[in-house]
Coordinates of N, CA, C and O and ligand atoms in Angstrom, one line a residue:
M1 N 38.0 -20.7 20.7 CA 38.3 -20.8 21.6 C 38.0 -20.6 23.2 O 37.1 -19.6 23.4
I2 N 39.3 -20.6 23.6 CA 38.6 -20.8 25.4 C 39.5 -19.7 25.9 O 40.3 -19.7 25.8
E3 N 38.7 -19.1 26.5 CA 40.2 -17.7 27.6 C 40.0 -18.0 29.3 O 38.3 -18.4 29.6
I4 N 40.4 -18.1 30.1 CA 40.5 -18.2 31.5 C 41.4 -17.7 32.0 O 42.9 -17.1 31.4
R5 N 40.8 -17.3 33.6 CA 41.8 -16.5 34.4 C 42.9 -17.3 35.4 O 41.9 -18.6 35.4
T6 N 43.9 -17.6 35.7 CA 44.6 -18.2 36.5 C 44.9 -17.0 37.9 O 44.8 -15.9 37.7
S7 N 45.1 -17.8 38.8 CA 45.5 -17.1 40.5 C 46.7 -17.7 40.8 O 46.3 -16.7 42.1
K8 N 47.4 -18.2 40.3 CA 48.6 -18.7 41.0 C 49.8 -18.5 40.8 O 49.5 -18.3 39.0
R9 N 51.1 -18.6 41.0 CA 51.5 -18.9 39.8 C 52.0 -20.0 39.2 O 52.1 -20.0 37.7
T10 N 51.6 -20.9 39.9 CA 51.6 -22.2 39.4 C 50.1 -23.1 39.5 O 50.0 -23.0 40.9
E11 N 49.3 -23.3 38.6 CA 47.6 -23.8 38.7 C 47.3 -24.8 38.3 O 47.5 -24.3 36.2
I12 N 46.7 -25.8 38.2 CA 46.7 -26.7 36.9 C 44.8 -26.6 37.0 O 44.5 -27.2 38.1
V13 N 44.2 -26.0 35.8 CA 42.9 -26.1 35.6 C 42.2 -27.2 35.2 O 43.3 -27.2 33.7
D14 N 41.2 -27.6 35.2 CA 40.4 -29.1 34.5 C 39.3 -28.2 33.2 O 39.0 -27.3 33.9
I15 N 40.2 -28.2 32.0 CA 39.2 -27.6 30.9 C 38.5 -28.8 30.6 O 37.9 -28.5 29.2
T16 N 38.3 -29.9 30.8 CA 37.3 -30.9 30.2 C 36.3 -30.0 29.2 O 35.7 -30.6 28.5
S17 N 35.7 -29.9 30.5 CA 33.9 -29.6 30.0 C 34.3 -28.1 29.2 O 33.4 -28.0 28.3
L18 N 34.9 -27.5 29.4 CA 35.0 -26.6 28.2 C 35.8 -26.9 26.7 O 35.1 -26.3 26.1
V19 N 36.5 -27.5 27.0 CA 36.2 -28.3 25.6 C 35.5 -29.1 25.0 O 35.2 -29.0 24.1
Q20 N 34.7 -30.0 25.8 CA 33.9 -30.3 25.5 C 32.5 -29.3 24.9 O 31.9 -29.9 23.6
N21 N 32.1 -28.4 25.4 CA 31.4 -27.5 24.3 C 31.6 -27.1 23.4 O 31.0 -26.8 22.7
E22 N 33.2 -26.3 23.5 CA 33.7 -26.1 22.0 C 33.2 -27.7 21.1 O 32.8 -27.5 19.8
V23 N 33.7 -28.8 21.3 CA 33.3 -29.7 20.6 C 32.1 -30.1 20.5 O 31.3 -30.4 18.9
S24 N 30.8 -30.2 21.3 CA 29.1 -29.6 21.1 C 29.2 -28.8 20.1 O 28.3 -29.0 19.1
K25 N 29.4 -27.3 20.3 CA 29.4 -26.6 19.1 C 29.2 -26.7 17.9 O 28.6 -26.3 16.8
S26 N 30.5 -27.3 17.6 CA 31.1 -27.6 16.2 C 30.5 -28.8 15.7 O 30.2 -28.4 14.4
G27 N 29.6 -29.0 16.6 CA 28.5 -30.1 15.7 C 29.2 -31.6 15.0 O 28.3 -32.4 14.0
V28 N 30.4 -31.6 15.3 CA 31.1 -33.0 14.6 C 30.9 -33.8 15.8 O 31.0 -34.3 16.4
S29 N 30.5 -35.0 15.2 CA 30.7 -36.3 15.6 C 31.3 -37.4 15.9 O 31.7 -37.9 16.7
N30 N 32.1 -37.2 14.7 CA 33.1 -38.2 15.1 C 34.6 -37.4 14.3 O 34.2 -37.1 12.9
G31 N 35.8 -37.4 15.1 CA 36.8 -36.8 14.3 C 37.8 -37.0 15.4 O 37.7 -37.3 16.3
I32 N 38.5 -35.0 15.4 CA 39.4 -34.9 16.1 C 39.5 -33.6 17.1 O 39.0 -32.8 15.8
A33 N 39.9 -33.6 17.9 CA 39.6 -32.0 18.4 C 41.6 -31.9 18.7 O 42.1 -32.6 19.5
V34 N 41.8 -30.4 18.6 CA 43.5 -30.1 18.8 C 43.5 -29.0 20.0 O 42.1 -27.8 19.7
V35 N 43.6 -29.2 20.7 CA 44.1 -28.3 22.3 C 45.1 -27.7 22.0 O 45.8 -28.3 22.1
F36 N 45.1 -26.5 22.0 CA 46.8 -25.6 21.7 C 46.7 -24.5 22.7 O 45.5 -23.6 22.6
T37 N 47.6 -24.2 23.5 CA 47.8 -23.2 24.1 C 48.6 -22.4 23.4 O 49.9 -22.4 22.6
R38 N 47.8 -20.8 23.4 CA 48.8 -19.9 22.6 C 49.9 -18.8 23.6 O 50.2 -17.9 23.3
H39 N 50.2 -19.3 24.4 CA 51.3 -19.0 25.3 C 52.8 -20.0 25.8 O 52.8 -20.9 25.6
T40 N 53.9 -19.0 25.9 CA 54.8 -19.9 25.8 C 54.9 -19.8 27.5 O 56.3 -21.0 28.0
T41 N 54.2 -19.6 28.7 CA 54.8 -19.9 29.8 C 53.6 -21.2 30.2 O 53.1 -20.6 31.6
T42 N 52.7 -21.4 29.3 CA 51.9 -22.5 29.8 C 51.7 -24.0 29.0 O 52.5 -24.1 28.0
A43 N 50.9 -25.1 29.8 CA 51.5 -26.3 28.8 C 50.1 -26.7 29.1 O 48.9 -26.2 29.7
I44 N 49.1 -28.0 28.4 CA 48.4 -28.6 28.2 C 48.9 -30.1 28.1 O 49.6 -30.7 27.5
M45 N 48.1 -30.9 28.9 CA 48.5 -32.2 29.2 C 47.1 -33.0 29.3 O 46.1 -32.2 29.9
V46 N 47.1 -33.9 29.4 CA 45.6 -35.4 29.6 C 46.4 -35.8 30.9 O 47.4 -36.7 30.4
N47 N 45.6 -36.2 31.9 CA 45.9 -37.1 32.8 C 44.8 -36.8 34.1 O 43.8 -36.4 33.8
E48 N 45.4 -37.8 35.3 CA 44.3 -38.1 36.2 C 44.5 -36.2 36.7 O 45.7 -35.5 37.0
G49 N 43.0 -36.2 37.6 CA 43.1 -34.9 37.9 C 43.2 -35.2 39.6 O 42.2 -33.9 40.1
E50 N 43.3 -35.8 39.9 CA 43.4 -36.1 41.4 C 44.4 -35.3 42.7 O 45.9 -35.2 41.9
K51 N 43.6 -34.5 42.8 CA 44.5 -33.0 43.8 C 45.7 -33.7 44.1 O 46.9 -32.9 44.4
G52 N 46.1 -34.4 45.2 CA 47.3 -35.2 45.4 C 48.2 -35.8 44.0 O 49.8 -34.9 44.0
L53 N 47.9 -36.0 42.8 CA 48.6 -36.0 42.1 C 49.3 -35.0 41.3 O 50.6 -34.7 40.9
L54 N 47.7 -33.8 41.6 CA 48.3 -32.3 40.7 C 49.6 -31.8 41.7 O 50.4 -31.2 41.2
D55 N 49.7 -31.7 42.9 CA 50.6 -31.7 44.3 C 52.4 -32.2 43.5 O 53.1 -31.2 44.1
D56 N 52.0 -33.4 43.3 CA 53.2 -34.3 42.8 C 54.0 -33.5 42.1 O 55.1 -33.6 41.7
L57 N 53.0 -33.3 40.9 CA 53.5 -32.9 39.3 C 54.0 -31.3 40.0 O 55.4 -31.0 39.8
E58 N 53.3 -30.8 41.1 CA 54.8 -29.4 40.9 C 55.4 -29.5 41.5 O 56.4 -28.6 41.2
D59 N 55.1 -30.4 42.8 CA 57.3 -30.8 43.6 C 57.9 -30.8 42.0 O 58.7 -30.8 42.7
L60 N 57.4 -31.8 41.6 CA 58.4 -32.9 40.6 C 59.0 -31.2 39.3 O 60.1 -31.7 39.6
L61 N 58.1 -30.7 39.2 CA 58.6 -29.5 38.2 C 59.4 -28.9 39.2 O 60.7 -28.4 38.4
C62 N 59.0 -28.3 40.0 CA 60.2 -27.8 41.1 C 61.8 -28.2 41.1 O 62.6 -27.0 41.6
R63 N 61.7 -29.6 41.5 CA 62.8 -29.9 41.7 C 63.7 -30.1 40.0 O 65.0 -30.2 40.6
L64 N 62.8 -30.5 39.3 CA 63.8 -30.5 38.1 C 64.1 -29.4 37.5 O 65.2 -29.0 36.9
I65 N 63.4 -28.4 37.8 CA 63.6 -27.0 37.4 C 63.7 -26.0 38.2 O 62.6 -24.9 38.3
P66 N 64.3 -25.8 39.4 CA 64.0 -25.0 39.9 C 64.2 -23.2 39.8 O 64.5 -23.0 38.2
R67 N 63.7 -22.3 40.9 CA 63.4 -21.2 39.8 C 64.7 -20.7 39.9 O 65.9 -20.6 40.9
D68 N 65.1 -18.8 39.5 CA 66.6 -18.8 39.7 C 67.6 -19.8 39.7 O 68.6 -19.6 40.4
A69 N 67.9 -20.7 39.0 CA 69.1 -21.6 39.0 C 70.2 -20.8 38.1 O 70.8 -21.5 37.4
G70 N 70.1 -19.1 37.5 CA 71.2 -18.9 36.6 C 70.8 -18.9 35.1 O 71.8 -18.9 34.6
Y71 N 69.5 -19.0 35.0 CA 69.3 -18.7 33.6 C 69.7 -18.0 32.4 O 69.5 -16.8 33.2
K72 N 69.8 -18.2 31.9 CA 70.2 -16.5 30.4 C 69.1 -15.6 30.4 O 68.8 -14.8 30.8
H73 N 67.9 -16.7 30.5 CA 66.6 -15.8 29.8 C 66.3 -15.0 31.2 O 65.4 -14.1 30.9
D74 N 66.3 -15.4 32.3 CA 66.2 -14.5 33.1 C 67.0 -13.1 33.3 O 66.2 -12.3 34.1
Y75 N 67.3 -12.8 32.6 CA 68.8 -11.6 32.9 C 67.6 -10.4 31.9 O 67.5 -9.7 32.0
I76 N 66.7 -11.3 31.0 CA 65.6 -10.2 30.2 C 64.0 -10.6 30.4 O 63.4 -9.7 30.3
D77 N 64.0 -11.8 31.3 CA 62.6 -11.2 31.1 C 62.3 -12.9 33.1 O 60.5 -12.3 33.3
N78 N 63.3 -12.9 33.4 CA 63.3 -13.4 34.9 C 61.6 -14.4 35.3 O 61.3 -14.8 35.9
N79 N 61.5 -15.2 34.0 CA 61.1 -16.6 34.3 C 61.3 -17.5 33.0 O 60.2 -18.4 32.5
A80 N 62.4 -17.8 33.3 CA 63.1 -19.1 32.6 C 62.6 -20.5 32.8 O 62.3 -21.2 32.3
D81 N 62.7 -20.4 34.0 CA 61.6 -22.0 34.6 C 60.9 -21.8 33.9 O 59.7 -22.8 34.0
S82 N 59.8 -20.6 34.1 CA 58.6 -20.7 33.7 C 58.2 -21.3 31.9 O 57.6 -22.8 31.6
H83 N 59.3 -21.1 31.3 CA 59.2 -21.4 30.1 C 59.5 -22.8 30.0 O 59.0 -23.9 29.1
L84 N 60.6 -23.3 30.7 CA 61.6 -24.5 30.8 C 60.4 -25.7 31.1 O 60.3 -26.9 30.4
R85 N 59.5 -25.7 31.9 CA 58.9 -26.3 32.3 C 57.4 -26.9 31.1 O 57.0 -27.5 31.1
A86 N 57.3 -25.3 30.8 CA 56.1 -25.4 29.9 C 56.1 -26.8 29.0 O 56.0 -27.3 28.1
M87 N 58.2 -26.0 28.3 CA 58.5 -26.9 27.3 C 57.9 -28.4 27.5 O 58.4 -29.6 26.3
L88 N 58.5 -28.8 28.7 CA 58.7 -30.4 29.4 C 57.6 -30.9 29.2 O 57.3 -32.1 28.3
I89 N 56.3 -30.3 29.3 CA 55.0 -30.8 29.6 C 54.2 -31.0 27.8 O 54.1 -32.1 27.3
G90 N 54.8 -29.9 27.4 CA 54.3 -29.9 25.7 C 53.1 -28.6 25.7 O 52.2 -28.6 26.8
N91 N 52.9 -28.1 24.2 CA 52.0 -26.9 24.1 C 50.3 -27.6 23.8 O 49.6 -26.8 23.8
S92 N 50.4 -28.2 23.4 CA 49.0 -29.3 22.5 C 48.7 -30.5 23.2 O 49.5 -31.6 23.4
V93 N 47.4 -31.1 22.5 CA 46.7 -32.6 22.9 C 46.0 -32.6 22.0 O 45.1 -31.7 21.0
V94 N 46.0 -34.0 21.0 CA 45.3 -34.2 20.2 C 44.0 -35.5 21.2 O 44.5 -36.3 21.5
L95 N 42.7 -34.9 20.9 CA 41.5 -36.1 21.0 C 40.7 -36.5 19.9 O 40.0 -35.8 19.2
P96 N 39.9 -37.5 20.4 CA 39.4 -38.4 19.2 C 37.9 -38.1 20.1 O 37.9 -37.7 21.4
I97 N 37.1 -38.1 19.0 CA 35.5 -37.5 19.4 C 35.2 -38.7 18.7 O 34.8 -39.1 17.5
T98 N 34.1 -39.1 19.7 CA 33.2 -40.1 19.4 C 32.0 -40.2 19.6 O 31.8 -39.7 20.6
N99 N 30.7 -40.0 18.6 CA 29.3 -39.4 18.9 C 29.2 -38.3 19.6 O 28.5 -38.2 20.8
G100 N 29.5 -37.3 19.3 CA 29.9 -35.9 20.1 C 30.3 -36.0 20.9 O 30.4 -34.6 21.7
E101 N 31.7 -36.4 21.3 CA 32.0 -36.7 23.1 C 33.7 -36.9 22.6 O 33.9 -37.5 21.8
L102 N 34.1 -35.8 23.4 CA 35.9 -36.1 23.8 C 35.7 -37.5 23.9 O 35.0 -38.3 25.2
D103 N 36.3 -38.6 23.5 CA 36.7 -40.3 23.7 C 37.3 -40.7 24.7 O 38.7 -40.8 24.5
L104 N 37.6 -40.0 26.0 CA 39.1 -39.9 27.2 C 38.4 -41.0 27.9 O 36.8 -41.6 27.9
G105 N 39.4 -41.9 28.7 CA 39.5 -42.5 29.5 C 38.7 -42.6 30.4 O 39.0 -40.9 30.9
T106 N 38.8 -43.5 31.5 CA 37.9 -43.2 32.4 C 38.4 -42.2 33.4 O 37.6 -41.4 34.5
W107 N 39.8 -42.2 33.9 CA 40.2 -41.1 34.9 C 41.0 -39.8 33.6 O 41.7 -39.6 34.7
Q108 N 40.5 -39.9 32.7 CA 41.2 -38.8 31.9 C 40.5 -37.8 32.2 O 39.3 -37.6 31.6
R109 N 41.4 -36.5 32.1 CA 41.1 -34.7 32.0 C 42.1 -34.1 31.2 O 43.1 -34.6 31.0
I110 N 41.4 -33.0 30.9 CA 42.5 -32.3 29.5 C 42.9 -31.1 31.0 O 42.0 -30.5 31.6
L111 N 44.3 -31.1 30.5 CA 45.0 -30.1 32.0 C 45.2 -29.2 31.7 O 46.5 -29.3 30.9
F112 N 44.8 -27.6 32.0 CA 45.5 -26.5 31.4 C 46.8 -26.1 32.3 O 45.9 -26.4 33.8
V113 N 48.2 -26.0 32.2 CA 49.0 -26.1 33.4 C 49.6 -24.5 33.3 O 50.4 -23.6 32.1
E114 N 49.2 -23.6 34.1 CA 49.7 -22.2 33.9 C 50.9 -22.0 35.0 O 50.7 -23.3 36.0
L115 N 52.1 -21.3 34.3 CA 53.4 -21.3 35.1 C 53.8 -20.6 35.1 O 55.5 -20.3 35.4
D116 N 52.9 -18.9 34.6 CA 53.7 -17.5 34.6 C 52.5 -17.4 35.2 O 52.1 -16.2 35.4
G117 N 51.8 -17.0 36.5 CA 50.5 -16.8 36.9 C 50.9 -16.1 37.7 O 51.4 -16.0 38.2
P118 N 49.9 -15.0 38.1 CA 48.3 -14.4 37.8 C 48.0 -14.4 36.4 O 48.5 -13.0 36.4
R119 N 47.5 -14.8 35.8 CA 46.8 -14.2 34.7 C 45.4 -13.9 34.4 O 45.2 -15.0 34.8
S120 N 45.3 -12.6 33.8 CA 43.7 -12.6 33.3 C 43.2 -13.5 31.9 O 41.9 -13.0 32.4
N121 N 44.2 -13.7 31.4 CA 43.1 -13.6 29.8 C 44.3 -14.9 29.2 O 44.8 -14.7 28.2
R122 N 44.4 -15.9 29.7 CA 44.7 -17.2 28.9 C 44.1 -17.9 27.9 O 42.8 -18.0 28.4
R123 N 44.2 -17.8 26.9 CA 43.4 -18.2 25.6 C 44.6 -19.6 25.0 O 45.3 -19.6 25.0
I124 N 43.1 -20.6 24.5 CA 43.6 -21.7 24.3 C 42.9 -22.4 23.1 O 41.7 -22.0 23.2
A125 N 43.0 -22.2 21.8 CA 42.3 -22.4 21.4 C 42.2 -24.2 20.7 O 42.7 -24.8 21.3
V126 N 40.9 -24.3 19.9 CA 40.1 -25.9 19.7 C 40.0 -25.9 18.7 O 39.1 -25.0 18.1
K127 N 40.3 -26.8 17.5 CA 40.0 -27.2 16.3 C 39.4 -28.3 16.6 O 40.5 -28.7 16.6
V128 N 38.4 -28.1 15.9 CA 37.8 -29.8 15.5 C 37.8 -29.8 14.2 O 37.1 -28.8 13.3
I129 N 38.0 -31.5 13.9 CA 37.9 -31.7 12.4 C 37.0 -33.2 12.1 O 37.3 -33.5 13.2
R130 N 36.8 -32.5 11.4 CA 35.6 -33.9 11.1 C 36.1 -35.3 10.6 O 36.9 -35.0 9.1
E131 N 35.5 -36.2 10.5 CA 36.5 -37.9 10.4 C 36.2 -37.5 8.7 O 35.1 -37.6 8.3
Ligands
ZN201 ZN1 59.8 -15.1 29.5

């Protein structure tokens, strides 16, 4: 289990090294790792961690799913945009492990997406399965 703290309403956190730590602790050399966020207003994705690109994603999410657009869920919890943005991105990724290392491409990073922060205790489950 990985626990992280976020400091903004929308924030993208590179968790690649934290996931690699979990893989190393497992002792598994070859297999898969499942990375799953346990929250309904966060997401997990694999992509490039370049700052401009991550800003572009935030801008896109705001255009696609603006805040306060008359959503039904806002009548009870005022964060419908956070849930809807999370649904678009997805809540888990599966990664290959080769020789004890996450087998990522050159530019690939594992990115946790906070969509209703800041929060002090976001939990991400990592399950490592031997081949
Ligand atoms: Zn809600």
